[in-house]
Short mmCIF file of C-alpha atoms in Angstrom, two decimals:
data_model
loop_
_atom_site.label_atom_id
_atom_site.label_comp_id
_atom_site.label_asym_id
_atom_site.label_seq_id
_atom_site.Cartn_x
_atom_site.Cartn_y
_atom_site.Cartn_z
CA MET F 1 0.11 2.69 14.36
CA ALA F 2 -3.38 1.35 15.78
CA ILE F 3 -6.01 1.31 13.35
CA ASP F 4 -9.41 1.31 15.26
CA ASP F 5 -13.07 0.53 13.68
CA SER F 6 -13.51 3.98 13.24
CA ASP F 7 -10.80 4.57 11.16
CA LEU F 8 -11.25 1.81 8.58
CA ARG F 9 -14.88 2.88 8.67
CA ALA F 10 -14.17 6.55 7.50
CA ALA F 11 -11.71 5.44 5.13
CA SER F 12 -14.54 2.80 3.79
CA GLU F 13 -16.87 5.84 3.02
CA THR F 14 -14.40 7.75 1.37
CA ALA F 15 -14.15 4.71 -1.12
CA VAL F 16 -17.69 3.74 -1.31
CA HIS F 17 -19.44 7.37 -1.23
CA GLN F 18 -17.30 9.56 -2.99
CA CYS F 19 -14.77 7.37 -5.19
CA LEU F 20 -17.78 5.01 -6.27
CA ASP F 21 -20.57 6.85 -5.57
CA LEU F 22 -22.68 3.43 -4.95
CA GLN F 23 -26.67 3.83 -5.59
CA ALA F 24 -29.35 1.96 -3.65
CA ASP F 25 -30.30 0.38 -6.41
CA GLU F 26 -26.89 -1.05 -7.52
CA SER F 27 -25.56 -4.56 -6.71
CA LEU F 28 -21.58 -4.38 -5.45
CA VAL F 29 -19.50 -7.15 -4.38
CA VAL F 30 -16.12 -6.78 -1.95
CA VAL F 31 -13.44 -9.18 -2.93
CA THR F 32 -10.72 -9.96 -0.40
CA ASP F 33 -8.96 -12.54 0.71
CA ASP F 34 -7.84 -14.17 4.35
CA THR F 35 -5.00 -11.14 5.42
CA ARG F 36 -7.31 -8.50 4.58
CA GLN F 37 -10.74 -9.61 5.89
CA ARG F 38 -10.98 -6.50 8.53
CA ILE F 39 -10.88 -4.41 5.66
CA GLY F 40 -13.06 -6.38 3.56
CA GLU F 41 -15.69 -6.28 5.89
CA ALA F 42 -15.70 -2.81 6.91
CA LEU F 43 -16.06 -1.92 3.29
CA TYR F 44 -18.86 -4.26 3.09
CA GLU F 45 -20.57 -2.62 6.34
CA VAL F 46 -20.73 0.62 4.70
CA ALA F 47 -21.84 -0.92 1.04
CA SER F 48 -24.46 -2.75 2.68
CA GLU F 49 -25.89 0.65 4.59
CA VAL F 50 -26.23 1.63 0.77
CA THR F 51 -27.76 -0.81 -1.17
CA ASP F 52 -29.61 -4.48 -0.20
CA ASP F 53 -27.50 -6.20 -2.95
CA ALA F 54 -24.12 -6.19 -1.32
CA SER F 55 -22.04 -9.03 -0.73
CA ILE F 56 -18.49 -9.96 0.09
CA ILE F 57 -16.26 -12.95 -0.94
CA ARG F 58 -13.28 -14.14 0.75
CA TYR F 59 -10.19 -16.52 -0.52
CA PRO F 60 -7.08 -17.54 0.03
CA PRO F 61 -4.24 -15.23 -0.93
CA GLY F 62 -2.64 -15.83 -4.21
CA ASN F 63 1.00 -16.60 -4.96
CA GLN F 64 1.75 -13.57 -7.36
CA HIS F 65 0.35 -10.04 -7.96
CA GLY F 66 -1.27 -10.34 -11.52
CA GLU F 67 -2.45 -14.39 -10.50
CA GLU F 68 -6.15 -14.88 -11.45
CA PRO F 69 -8.34 -15.27 -8.76
CA PRO F 70 -10.80 -18.55 -8.53
CA ALA F 71 -13.10 -18.41 -11.11
CA PRO F 72 -16.61 -18.04 -8.92
CA VAL F 73 -14.63 -14.62 -8.09
CA ALA F 74 -14.17 -13.39 -10.95
CA ALA F 75 -17.76 -14.50 -12.21
CA ALA F 76 -19.06 -12.23 -9.15
CA MET F 77 -17.35 -9.38 -10.35
CA ALA F 78 -18.45 -9.48 -13.50
CA ASP F 79 -21.79 -9.95 -12.43
CA ALA F 80 -22.22 -6.79 -9.89
CA ASP F 81 -22.27 -3.10 -11.05
CA ALA F 82 -19.41 -2.34 -8.89
CA PHE F 83 -16.60 -4.16 -7.12
CA LEU F 84 -14.16 -3.52 -4.57
CA ALA F 85 -11.06 -5.76 -4.17
CA PRO F 86 -9.07 -5.53 -0.95
CA THR F 87 -6.66 -8.26 -1.69
CA SER F 88 -2.75 -9.13 -0.72
CA LYS F 89 -1.76 -9.90 -4.60
CA SER F 90 -2.80 -7.49 -7.05
CA LEU F 91 -6.32 -8.18 -9.19
CA SER F 92 -5.14 -4.69 -10.90
CA HIS F 93 -4.01 -6.79 -14.19
CA THR F 94 -6.04 -9.80 -14.30
CA ARG F 95 -8.39 -10.74 -16.97
CA ALA F 96 -11.15 -11.35 -14.29
CA ARG F 97 -10.63 -7.56 -13.75
CA GLY F 98 -10.47 -6.56 -17.12
CA ASP F 99 -13.37 -8.74 -18.13
CA ALA F 100 -15.83 -7.56 -15.21
CA CYS F 101 -15.04 -3.90 -16.61
CA ASP F 102 -15.72 -5.09 -20.18
CA ALA F 103 -19.19 -6.38 -18.75
CA GLY F 104 -19.93 -3.03 -17.45
CA ALA F 105 -18.93 -3.29 -13.64
CA ARG F 106 -17.22 -0.45 -12.22
CA GLY F 107 -14.96 -0.48 -9.28
CA ALA F 108 -11.57 -0.33 -7.52
CA THR F 109 -8.69 -2.60 -6.55
CA LEU F 110 -6.82 -2.00 -3.57
CA PRO F 111 -3.29 -4.45 -3.82
CA GLY F 112 -1.17 -5.16 -1.08
CA ILE F 113 -3.54 -2.57 1.08
CA THR F 114 -2.76 -2.71 4.82
CA GLU F 115 -4.85 -1.18 7.13
CA GLU F 116 -2.46 2.29 7.68
CA VAL F 117 -2.23 2.87 4.02
CA PHE F 118 -6.01 2.18 3.82
CA VAL F 119 -6.58 4.82 6.17
CA THR F 120 -3.96 7.11 5.52
CA GLY F 121 -4.60 6.67 1.52
CA LEU F 122 -8.13 7.47 1.45
CA ASP F 123 -7.62 10.53 3.17
CA ALA F 124 -6.90 12.79 0.09
CA ASP F 125 -8.27 15.53 -1.91
CA TYR F 126 -9.50 13.69 -5.00
CA ASP F 127 -10.49 16.83 -6.67
CA ALA F 128 -6.75 17.90 -6.62
CA ILE F 129 -5.58 14.33 -7.36
CA TYR F 130 -8.02 14.29 -11.04
CA ASP F 131 -6.45 18.26 -11.58
CA HIS F 132 -2.95 16.80 -11.19
CA SER F 133 -3.78 14.00 -13.59
CA LYS F 134 -5.48 16.07 -16.20
CA ALA F 135 -2.27 18.41 -16.34
CA MET F 136 -0.08 15.63 -16.64
CA LEU F 137 -2.12 13.83 -19.32
CA ASP F 138 -2.04 17.28 -21.21
CA ALA F 139 1.76 17.30 -20.94
CA VAL F 140 2.71 13.87 -21.97
CA GLY F 141 -0.38 12.37 -23.74
CA ASP F 142 0.63 13.37 -27.30
CA ALA F 143 4.10 12.53 -27.38
CA ASP F 144 5.62 9.82 -29.12
CA GLU F 145 8.40 9.16 -26.73
CA VAL F 146 9.00 9.85 -23.50
CA ARG F 147 12.14 10.06 -21.73
CA VAL F 148 13.43 9.18 -18.07
CA THR F 149 16.33 10.32 -16.43
CA THR F 150 17.62 10.45 -12.95
CA GLU F 151 21.09 11.00 -11.26
CA LYS F 152 21.32 7.20 -10.11
CA GLY F 153 21.43 5.80 -13.57
CA THR F 154 18.09 6.01 -14.90
CA ASP F 155 18.37 6.82 -18.77
CA ILE F 156 15.04 5.05 -20.46
CA THR F 157 13.08 6.04 -23.52
CA PHE F 158 9.45 4.82 -23.89
CA VAL F 159 7.70 5.17 -27.31
CA ARG F 160 4.06 5.70 -27.11
CA GLY F 161 3.23 3.69 -30.69
CA ASP F 162 -0.69 3.66 -30.97
CA ARG F 163 -1.37 3.44 -27.22
CA GLU F 164 -2.70 5.75 -24.76
CA TRP F 165 -2.07 7.16 -21.46
CA LEU F 166 -4.54 6.51 -18.87
CA ALA F 167 -5.54 8.46 -15.60
CA ASP F 168 -6.04 6.71 -11.89
CA THR F 169 -7.98 9.06 -10.39
CA GLY F 170 -10.13 7.98 -7.81
CA SER F 171 -13.25 8.41 -9.69
CA ILE F 172 -14.96 5.34 -10.39
CA ALA F 173 -18.60 6.73 -10.83
CA ASP F 174 -19.08 5.45 -14.59
CA ALA F 175 -20.11 1.74 -15.84
CA GLY F 176 -16.88 -0.01 -16.82
CA SER F 177 -14.22 2.67 -14.77
CA PHE F 178 -11.64 1.05 -12.90
CA SER F 179 -8.79 2.52 -10.56
CA ASN F 180 -6.81 1.61 -7.56
CA LEU F 181 -7.50 2.81 -4.72
CA PRO F 182 -5.60 4.65 -3.15
CA ALA F 183 -5.49 6.67 -6.38
CA GLY F 184 -3.06 9.28 -8.29
CA GLU F 185 -1.10 8.61 -11.37
CA ILE F 186 -1.21 8.24 -15.09
CA PHE F 187 0.30 5.52 -16.84
CA LEU F 188 0.94 3.79 -20.08
CA SER F 189 2.07 0.47 -21.59
CA PRO F 190 4.11 1.23 -24.15
CA GLU F 191 4.57 -0.33 -27.54
CA SER F 192 8.44 -0.43 -26.92
CA ALA F 193 11.37 1.04 -24.46
CA THR F 194 15.34 0.90 -24.37
CA GLY F 195 17.28 1.89 -21.65
CA THR F 196 18.33 1.84 -17.91
CA PHE F 197 16.64 2.45 -15.12
CA VAL F 198 17.29 2.30 -11.45
CA VAL F 199 14.69 1.59 -8.76
CA ASP F 200 15.57 3.63 -5.70
CA GLY F 201 12.24 3.75 -3.83
CA THR F 202 9.93 0.56 -3.51
CA MET F 203 9.47 -2.72 -5.01
CA MET F 204 8.33 -6.17 -3.97
CA PRO F 205 9.68 -8.30 -2.37
CA HIS F 206 11.81 -5.88 -0.86
CA GLY F 207 9.78 -3.21 0.42
CA LEU F 208 11.23 0.51 0.64
CA LEU F 209 14.59 0.15 0.01
CA ASP F 210 17.13 1.07 2.45
CA GLU F 211 19.62 4.34 1.47
CA GLY F 212 21.99 3.49 -1.17
CA GLN F 213 20.28 0.25 -2.10
CA GLU F 214 19.70 0.38 -5.71
CA LEU F 215 18.03 -1.84 -8.68
CA ARG F 216 19.14 -1.81 -12.33
CA PHE F 217 17.46 -2.94 -14.86
CA GLU F 218 18.36 -3.24 -18.77
CA VAL F 219 15.94 -3.09 -21.49
CA GLU F 220 16.06 -3.58 -25.16
CA ASP F 221 13.22 -3.04 -27.43
CA GLY F 222 10.56 -3.56 -24.69
CA PHE F 223 12.25 -6.61 -22.99
CA VAL F 224 14.11 -6.49 -19.73
CA THR F 225 17.53 -7.99 -20.66
CA HIS F 226 19.00 -7.54 -17.31
CA ILE F 227 18.33 -7.84 -13.26
CA SER F 228 20.57 -6.71 -10.98
CA ASP F 229 18.76 -8.14 -8.23
CA ASP F 230 18.57 -12.01 -7.31
CA ASP F 231 15.10 -12.11 -5.79
CA ILE F 232 13.18 -9.94 -8.54
CA ARG F 233 15.09 -12.24 -11.32
CA GLU F 234 14.21 -15.46 -9.57
CA GLN F 235 10.38 -13.96 -9.85
CA VAL F 236 10.55 -13.25 -13.35
CA GLU F 237 12.38 -16.28 -14.29
CA GLU F 238 9.57 -18.38 -12.48
CA ALA F 239 7.07 -16.40 -14.49
CA ALA F 240 9.19 -17.34 -18.13
CA GLU F 241 8.92 -21.03 -17.18
CA GLU F 242 5.18 -20.56 -18.04
CA VAL F 243 4.80 -18.04 -20.51
CA GLY F 244 8.67 -17.60 -21.81
CA GLN F 245 9.56 -13.96 -22.96
CA ASP F 246 6.71 -12.09 -21.89
CA ALA F 247 7.73 -12.31 -18.18
CA TYR F 248 10.43 -9.90 -19.07
CA ASN F 249 8.02 -7.65 -20.99
CA LEU F 250 8.48 -3.94 -20.19
CA ALA F 251 4.89 -3.36 -19.27
CA GLU F 252 4.27 0.04 -17.62
CA ILE F 253 5.72 4.04 -17.14
CA GLY F 254 3.69 5.57 -14.51
CA ILE F 255 3.83 8.95 -13.15
CA GLY F 256 2.50 10.12 -9.42
CA THR F 257 0.34 12.63 -8.87
CA ASN F 258 -0.53 12.74 -5.35
CA VAL F 259 0.70 15.35 -3.71
CA GLY F 260 -0.57 14.18 -0.72
CA VAL F 261 1.67 11.09 -0.12
CA THR F 262 4.81 13.12 1.27
CA ASP F 263 6.90 10.11 2.04
CA LEU F 264 7.67 6.59 0.67
CA VAL F 265 6.06 3.97 3.01
CA GLY F 266 7.15 0.74 1.54
CA SER F 267 3.83 -0.04 0.06
CA VAL F 268 3.76 -0.20 -3.97
CA LEU F 269 0.13 0.44 -4.05
CA LEU F 270 0.51 4.03 -2.09
CA ASP F 271 3.78 4.63 -3.27
CA GLU F 272 3.77 4.62 -6.97
CA LYS F 273 1.07 7.29 -6.20
CA ALA F 274 3.53 9.48 -4.93
CA ALA F 275 4.01 13.27 -6.79
CA GLY F 276 7.69 13.57 -7.67
CA THR F 277 8.07 10.06 -8.65
CA ILE F 278 7.51 7.41 -11.56
CA HIS F 279 7.39 4.06 -11.56
CA ILE F 280 8.30 1.31 -14.46
CA ALA F 281 6.73 -2.21 -13.91
CA ILE F 282 7.51 -5.73 -15.73
CA GLY F 283 5.52 -8.07 -16.57
CA ASP F 284 1.79 -8.35 -17.35
CA ASP F 285 -0.01 -5.37 -19.68
CA ALA F 286 -3.01 -6.61 -21.09
CA GLY F 287 -5.43 -4.92 -18.57
CA ILE F 288 -3.91 -1.47 -18.97
CA GLY F 289 -3.69 -1.30 -22.80
CA GLY F 290 -1.23 -4.01 -24.07
CA ASP F 291 -1.12 -6.96 -25.21
CA THR F 292 1.28 -9.39 -23.34
CA ASP F 293 -0.44 -11.63 -20.85
CA ALA F 294 1.86 -12.95 -18.14
CA PRO F 295 1.35 -14.18 -14.59
CA LEU F 296 3.11 -11.31 -12.77
CA HIS F 297 3.10 -7.32 -12.84
CA LEU F 298 5.99 -6.20 -10.72
CA ASP F 299 6.33 -2.17 -10.48
CA GLY F 300 9.35 -0.19 -8.96
CA ILE F 301 9.23 3.12 -7.90
CA VAL F 302 12.14 5.60 -8.98
CA ARG F 303 12.66 8.80 -7.10
CA ASN F 304 13.53 12.60 -8.32
CA PRO F 305 13.20 11.71 -11.87
CA THR F 306 13.16 14.34 -14.95
CA VAL F 307 10.71 13.31 -17.51
CA TYR F 308 11.04 14.89 -20.99
CA ALA F 309 8.21 14.52 -23.60
CA ASP F 310 9.31 14.23 -27.26
CA GLY F 311 12.59 16.29 -26.09
CA GLU F 312 10.86 19.13 -23.68
CA GLU F 313 11.21 18.89 -19.85
CA VAL F 314 7.89 18.33 -17.94
CA ASP F 315 7.28 19.95 -14.96
CA LEU F 316 5.95 17.26 -12.39
CA PRO F 317 3.46 17.60 -9.50
CA GLN F 318 5.36 17.73 -6.10
CA PRO F 319 4.42 16.74 -2.75
#
């Protein structure tokens, strides 16, 4: 799929105007890296037509999702009214992003974004995404336990504890607010979890899994105790050399609410938003309501789940 400048501009206008609602008296910084420069420049061009106080920072790609960006990048994010971060490695769960929002900046990360996903994912009905997200929050938000099962062997129970479900709806007009773009999920950093989950959708470094390919994970008392896949196990073990057991933290349970995503494409950023899926992450959760600092955050998408809130089956939005 050939992406031309007009396609990138249309998607950038959605991000800057509809999602961010950037104003003329505000400052904005676009944070990008060497591999996502064209998307970053498209966002910068549209933002520059709104405000005279727009800037763009480019840096070499990180090595791992959740890795902290260079200090000048973090400082620029915290000093701006708003930020947009199309990068190859995710800044969503970094201290830099969290500190920026704590300082009052609002913005969105676009981790692992490609030009095709940017154009496709920003062509969305964000009012519908908001409505589906609110309905899911109403269904699971107060539950003490959420259980997920699938026919392929997933059976895992998450304990909420004193933590709160959060929504990623693409609406980032309020100071300090944050979203992924493309958007469409609710998510929780659980206090604990126990069981098995089987990823049969998308997970890095593999991308979209082949038919019949399954990645199995065992979880006990909030920590992953077994990883069937060698490549993913190697990533977690490498992080564990730095932070120990925290690298194995069961970081997140998320439920997709974007009914416009009808097929998984191999991009975690887009696929985790797909209605009719859930995703589970390993590693860092400090940026989403938890207390674990780890240099990775690995999401795996699970197809066709059944979700129970305190024993009652929940109707998931469907594409």
